[in-house]
Short mmCIF file of N, CA and C in Angstrom, two decimals:
data_model
loop_
_atom_site.label_atom_id
_atom_site.label_comp_id
_atom_site.label_asym_id
_atom_site.label_seq_id
_atom_site.Cartn_x
_atom_site.Cartn_y
_atom_site.Cartn_z
N MET A 1 0.85 -1.17 0.00
CA MET A 1 0.00 0.00 0.00
C MET A 1 0.90 1.24 0.00
N SER A 2 0.55 2.21 -0.83
CA SER A 2 1.32 3.45 -0.88
C SER A 2 1.02 4.31 0.34
N GLN A 3 1.89 5.29 0.58
CA GLN A 3 1.68 6.20 1.71
C GLN A 3 0.35 6.95 1.54
N LEU A 4 0.06 7.42 0.34
CA LEU A 4 -1.18 8.15 0.10
C LEU A 4 -2.40 7.26 0.36
N ALA A 5 -2.35 6.03 -0.12
CA ALA A 5 -3.46 5.11 0.12
C ALA A 5 -3.61 4.84 1.62
N GLY A 6 -2.50 4.71 2.33
CA GLY A 6 -2.55 4.50 3.77
C GLY A 6 -3.14 5.69 4.49
N LEU A 7 -2.77 6.91 4.07
CA LEU A 7 -3.32 8.12 4.68
C LEU A 7 -4.82 8.20 4.45
N ARG A 8 -5.25 7.89 3.25
CA ARG A 8 -6.69 7.96 2.95
C ARG A 8 -7.48 6.91 3.72
N GLU A 9 -6.89 5.74 3.91
CA GLU A 9 -7.56 4.71 4.72
C GLU A 9 -7.65 5.17 6.18
N MET A 10 -6.58 5.77 6.69
CA MET A 10 -6.60 6.27 8.06
C MET A 10 -7.60 7.42 8.20
N ASP A 11 -7.65 8.31 7.20
CA ASP A 11 -8.63 9.40 7.22
C ASP A 11 -10.05 8.87 7.27
N ALA A 12 -10.33 7.83 6.49
CA ALA A 12 -11.68 7.25 6.48
C ALA A 12 -12.04 6.71 7.86
N ARG A 13 -11.09 6.10 8.54
CA ARG A 13 -11.35 5.59 9.89
C ARG A 13 -11.58 6.74 10.87
N ILE A 14 -10.76 7.78 10.75
CA ILE A 14 -10.91 8.96 11.61
C ILE A 14 -12.29 9.58 11.40
N LEU A 15 -12.68 9.73 10.14
CA LEU A 15 -14.00 10.31 9.83
C LEU A 15 -15.14 9.49 10.44
N THR A 16 -15.04 8.18 10.33
CA THR A 16 -16.08 7.32 10.91
C THR A 16 -16.21 7.56 12.41
N LEU A 17 -15.08 7.63 13.09
CA LEU A 17 -15.10 7.84 14.54
C LEU A 17 -15.60 9.24 14.91
N THR A 18 -15.16 10.26 14.18
CA THR A 18 -15.58 11.62 14.53
C THR A 18 -17.05 11.86 14.19
N LYS A 19 -17.55 11.22 13.16
CA LYS A 19 -18.98 11.33 12.85
C LYS A 19 -19.81 10.71 13.97
N ARG A 20 -19.38 9.55 14.43
CA ARG A 20 -20.10 8.89 15.53
C ARG A 20 -20.12 9.77 16.77
N ALA A 21 -19.01 10.44 17.03
CA ALA A 21 -18.90 11.29 18.22
C ALA A 21 -19.43 12.70 17.96
N ARG A 22 -19.90 12.95 16.76
CA ARG A 22 -20.42 14.27 16.35
C ARG A 22 -19.39 15.37 16.55
N GLN A 23 -18.16 15.08 16.14
CA GLN A 23 -17.07 16.04 16.27
C GLN A 23 -16.75 16.75 14.96
N SER A 24 -17.35 16.31 13.87
CA SER A 24 -17.12 16.97 12.58
C SER A 24 -18.44 17.53 12.07
N ASP A 25 -18.33 18.43 11.10
CA ASP A 25 -19.52 19.03 10.49
C ASP A 25 -19.58 18.64 9.03
N LEU A 26 -20.78 18.45 8.52
CA LEU A 26 -20.97 18.20 7.10
C LEU A 26 -21.04 19.55 6.40
N ALA A 27 -20.23 19.71 5.37
CA ALA A 27 -20.17 20.99 4.64
C ALA A 27 -20.33 20.75 3.16
N THR A 28 -20.71 21.80 2.47
CA THR A 28 -20.71 21.81 1.01
C THR A 28 -19.57 22.71 0.58
N TYR A 29 -18.64 22.15 -0.18
CA TYR A 29 -17.46 22.89 -0.64
C TYR A 29 -17.66 23.31 -2.08
N THR A 30 -17.39 24.56 -2.37
CA THR A 30 -17.40 25.05 -3.73
C THR A 30 -16.06 25.73 -3.98
N GLY A 31 -15.27 25.12 -4.85
CA GLY A 31 -13.97 25.68 -5.19
C GLY A 31 -14.09 26.72 -6.27
N THR A 32 -12.98 27.29 -6.61
CA THR A 32 -12.96 28.26 -7.69
C THR A 32 -12.75 27.49 -8.99
N GLY A 33 -13.84 27.19 -9.68
CA GLY A 33 -13.76 26.46 -10.94
C GLY A 33 -13.87 24.96 -10.78
N SER A 34 -14.18 24.47 -9.59
CA SER A 34 -14.33 23.02 -9.40
C SER A 34 -15.78 22.70 -9.09
N PRO A 35 -16.16 21.44 -9.25
CA PRO A 35 -17.54 21.07 -8.92
C PRO A 35 -17.79 21.12 -7.41
N ILE A 36 -19.05 21.22 -7.06
CA ILE A 36 -19.44 21.25 -5.64
C ILE A 36 -19.23 19.86 -5.06
N ALA A 37 -18.73 19.81 -3.81
CA ALA A 37 -18.49 18.54 -3.14
C ALA A 37 -19.01 18.59 -1.71
N ASN A 38 -19.62 17.52 -1.27
CA ASN A 38 -19.98 17.39 0.14
C ASN A 38 -18.76 16.84 0.87
N CYS A 39 -18.48 17.38 2.04
CA CYS A 39 -17.28 16.96 2.76
C CYS A 39 -17.49 17.11 4.26
N ASP A 40 -16.63 16.44 5.00
CA ASP A 40 -16.63 16.54 6.45
C ASP A 40 -15.49 17.46 6.84
N VAL A 41 -15.76 18.40 7.75
CA VAL A 41 -14.76 19.39 8.13
C VAL A 41 -14.72 19.56 9.64
N TYR A 42 -13.63 20.11 10.09
CA TYR A 42 -13.48 20.52 11.48
C TYR A 42 -13.36 22.03 11.49
N VAL A 43 -14.20 22.71 12.25
CA VAL A 43 -14.17 24.15 12.37
C VAL A 43 -13.54 24.51 13.71
N ASN A 44 -12.53 25.34 13.68
CA ASN A 44 -11.88 25.81 14.90
C ASN A 44 -12.04 27.32 14.98
N ARG A 45 -12.72 27.78 16.00
CA ARG A 45 -12.96 29.21 16.19
C ARG A 45 -12.04 29.73 17.30
N GLY A 46 -11.72 31.01 17.23
CA GLY A 46 -10.89 31.63 18.26
C GLY A 46 -9.44 31.21 18.17
N VAL A 47 -8.97 30.88 16.98
CA VAL A 47 -7.59 30.45 16.77
C VAL A 47 -6.68 31.67 16.80
N GLN A 48 -5.54 31.52 17.45
CA GLN A 48 -4.54 32.60 17.49
C GLN A 48 -3.43 32.23 16.53
N LEU A 49 -3.16 33.11 15.58
CA LEU A 49 -2.13 32.87 14.57
C LEU A 49 -1.05 33.93 14.70
N ALA A 50 0.19 33.53 14.48
CA ALA A 50 1.31 34.47 14.52
C ALA A 50 2.13 34.31 13.25
N ASN A 51 2.81 35.41 12.84
CA ASN A 51 3.69 35.27 11.69
C ASN A 51 4.98 34.57 12.11
N ALA A 52 5.86 34.34 11.18
CA ALA A 52 7.05 33.51 11.43
C ALA A 52 7.92 34.00 12.57
N ASP A 53 8.05 35.30 12.74
CA ASP A 53 8.92 35.82 13.81
C ASP A 53 8.12 36.27 15.04
N ASN A 54 6.84 35.93 15.08
CA ASN A 54 5.95 36.26 16.20
C ASN A 54 5.81 37.76 16.47
N SER A 55 6.09 38.58 15.46
CA SER A 55 5.96 40.02 15.67
C SER A 55 4.52 40.51 15.52
N ALA A 56 3.69 39.72 14.87
CA ALA A 56 2.28 40.09 14.72
C ALA A 56 1.43 38.87 15.04
N VAL A 57 0.42 39.08 15.87
CA VAL A 57 -0.48 38.00 16.26
C VAL A 57 -1.89 38.39 15.86
N LEU A 58 -2.58 37.48 15.22
CA LEU A 58 -3.97 37.69 14.85
C LEU A 58 -4.82 36.80 15.75
N ASN A 59 -5.68 37.41 16.53
CA ASN A 59 -6.55 36.68 17.45
C ASN A 59 -7.89 36.38 16.81
N ASP A 60 -8.57 35.41 17.37
CA ASP A 60 -9.94 35.06 17.00
C ASP A 60 -10.10 34.77 15.51
N GLN A 61 -9.17 34.05 14.94
CA GLN A 61 -9.31 33.60 13.57
C GLN A 61 -10.12 32.31 13.54
N ILE A 62 -10.64 31.96 12.38
CA ILE A 62 -11.38 30.71 12.20
C ILE A 62 -10.64 29.89 11.15
N THR A 63 -10.45 28.61 11.46
CA THR A 63 -9.85 27.70 10.49
C THR A 63 -10.83 26.55 10.22
N ILE A 64 -10.73 26.03 9.02
CA ILE A 64 -11.48 24.84 8.63
C ILE A 64 -10.47 23.83 8.11
N GLU A 65 -10.57 22.63 8.65
CA GLU A 65 -9.71 21.53 8.20
C GLU A 65 -10.59 20.58 7.39
N ALA A 66 -10.14 20.28 6.16
CA ALA A 66 -10.90 19.40 5.27
C ALA A 66 -9.98 18.30 4.74
N PHE A 67 -10.59 17.22 4.32
CA PHE A 67 -9.86 16.09 3.76
C PHE A 67 -9.77 16.25 2.25
N ARG A 68 -8.56 16.19 1.73
CA ARG A 68 -8.35 16.40 0.29
C ARG A 68 -9.02 15.34 -0.56
N ALA A 69 -9.18 14.14 -0.04
CA ALA A 69 -9.86 13.09 -0.80
C ALA A 69 -11.32 13.46 -1.07
N GLN A 70 -11.90 14.30 -0.23
CA GLN A 70 -13.30 14.69 -0.41
C GLN A 70 -13.45 15.94 -1.26
N ILE A 71 -12.54 16.90 -1.13
CA ILE A 71 -12.70 18.15 -1.87
C ILE A 71 -11.90 18.15 -3.19
N LEU A 72 -10.99 17.20 -3.33
CA LEU A 72 -10.27 16.94 -4.58
C LEU A 72 -9.34 18.06 -5.04
N GLU A 73 -9.05 19.03 -4.21
CA GLU A 73 -8.13 20.11 -4.59
C GLU A 73 -7.66 20.84 -3.34
N ILE A 74 -6.67 21.69 -3.54
CA ILE A 74 -6.26 22.60 -2.47
C ILE A 74 -7.05 23.89 -2.69
N PRO A 75 -7.87 24.29 -1.71
CA PRO A 75 -8.70 25.48 -1.90
C PRO A 75 -7.88 26.73 -2.18
N ARG A 76 -8.45 27.59 -2.97
CA ARG A 76 -7.85 28.89 -3.26
C ARG A 76 -8.69 29.99 -2.61
N HIS A 77 -8.11 31.17 -2.57
CA HIS A 77 -8.82 32.34 -2.05
C HIS A 77 -10.17 32.46 -2.76
N GLY A 78 -11.23 32.60 -1.98
CA GLY A 78 -12.57 32.76 -2.54
C GLY A 78 -13.40 31.50 -2.56
N ALA A 79 -12.79 30.33 -2.38
CA ALA A 79 -13.57 29.10 -2.29
C ALA A 79 -14.44 29.16 -1.04
N THR A 80 -15.52 28.40 -1.00
CA THR A 80 -16.42 28.47 0.16
C THR A 80 -16.74 27.09 0.72
N PHE A 81 -16.99 27.09 2.03
CA PHE A 81 -17.54 25.95 2.74
C PHE A 81 -18.85 26.44 3.35
N VAL A 82 -19.94 25.74 3.10
CA VAL A 82 -21.23 26.10 3.69
C VAL A 82 -21.61 24.99 4.67
N ILE A 83 -21.84 25.42 5.91
CA ILE A 83 -22.26 24.50 6.97
C ILE A 83 -23.58 25.03 7.50
N GLY A 84 -24.66 24.30 7.24
CA GLY A 84 -25.98 24.79 7.63
C GLY A 84 -26.28 26.09 6.91
N SER A 85 -26.54 27.15 7.66
CA SER A 85 -26.85 28.45 7.05
C SER A 85 -25.63 29.38 7.08
N GLU A 86 -24.48 28.87 7.47
CA GLU A 86 -23.29 29.71 7.61
C GLU A 86 -22.31 29.43 6.47
N THR A 87 -21.84 30.50 5.84
CA THR A 87 -20.87 30.39 4.75
C THR A 87 -19.51 30.86 5.24
N PHE A 88 -18.48 30.07 4.96
CA PHE A 88 -17.10 30.41 5.30
C PHE A 88 -16.33 30.56 3.99
N THR A 89 -15.69 31.70 3.80
CA THR A 89 -14.94 31.97 2.58
C THR A 89 -13.45 31.85 2.87
N VAL A 90 -12.75 31.10 2.04
CA VAL A 90 -11.32 30.87 2.23
C VAL A 90 -10.54 32.15 1.96
N ASP A 91 -9.73 32.53 2.94
CA ASP A 91 -8.81 33.65 2.78
C ASP A 91 -7.47 33.13 2.26
N ARG A 92 -6.97 32.08 2.94
CA ARG A 92 -5.72 31.46 2.49
C ARG A 92 -5.57 30.09 3.16
N VAL A 93 -4.66 29.31 2.62
CA VAL A 93 -4.35 28.00 3.19
C VAL A 93 -3.19 28.18 4.14
N SER A 94 -3.33 27.66 5.36
CA SER A 94 -2.25 27.80 6.33
C SER A 94 -1.39 26.56 6.42
N ASN A 95 -1.95 25.41 6.04
CA ASN A 95 -1.20 24.16 6.14
C ASN A 95 -1.84 23.14 5.21
N LYS A 96 -1.01 22.31 4.60
CA LYS A 96 -1.55 21.26 3.73
C LYS A 96 -0.55 20.12 3.66
N ASP A 97 -1.07 18.93 3.43
CA ASP A 97 -0.24 17.78 3.13
C ASP A 97 -1.01 16.90 2.15
N GLU A 98 -0.58 15.68 1.97
CA GLU A 98 -1.26 14.81 1.01
C GLU A 98 -2.66 14.41 1.46
N SER A 99 -2.94 14.58 2.75
CA SER A 99 -4.17 14.09 3.33
C SER A 99 -5.19 15.18 3.61
N ARG A 100 -4.74 16.25 4.24
CA ARG A 100 -5.66 17.30 4.71
C ARG A 100 -5.15 18.68 4.37
N VAL A 101 -6.08 19.63 4.48
CA VAL A 101 -5.74 21.03 4.25
C VAL A 101 -6.43 21.86 5.33
N VAL A 102 -5.71 22.85 5.84
CA VAL A 102 -6.25 23.78 6.84
C VAL A 102 -6.34 25.16 6.20
N CYS A 103 -7.54 25.71 6.19
CA CYS A 103 -7.78 27.02 5.56
C CYS A 103 -8.13 28.04 6.63
N ILE A 104 -7.60 29.23 6.48
CA ILE A 104 -8.04 30.36 7.30
C ILE A 104 -9.22 30.96 6.56
N VAL A 105 -10.34 31.10 7.25
CA VAL A 105 -11.58 31.51 6.58
C VAL A 105 -12.19 32.74 7.26
N LYS A 106 -13.06 33.38 6.53
CA LYS A 106 -13.86 34.49 7.03
C LYS A 106 -15.32 34.06 6.95
N VAL A 107 -16.13 34.51 7.88
CA VAL A 107 -17.55 34.21 7.85
C VAL A 107 -18.20 35.13 6.82
N GLY A 108 -19.00 34.55 5.95
CA GLY A 108 -19.68 35.29 4.90
C GLY A 108 -19.00 35.12 3.56
N THR A 109 -19.58 35.78 2.56
CA THR A 109 -19.03 35.65 1.21
C THR A 109 -18.21 36.84 0.83
#
């Protein structure tokens, strides 16, 4: 099994467990130029972010972590995640790997 296949299998197991525990949210992802996808995400509110030298700190940021196997791309600025009646618009990607992506988002469009 390749590393990517192993990561996706582990992600599927994680998703099963977090869904049972109601720790993830079901979202509709719309990329910039990609088809709409339903996905499971983790929303983190009140995140504190700092730049590389810690000279500037941004408080109360919101991040969304999504599985790349579900959204099929790395989100770009302007992509959206809709959870219930709330829309989150991607400002930028803060972290990504072969398995998951973490986006810094703003509430609204």
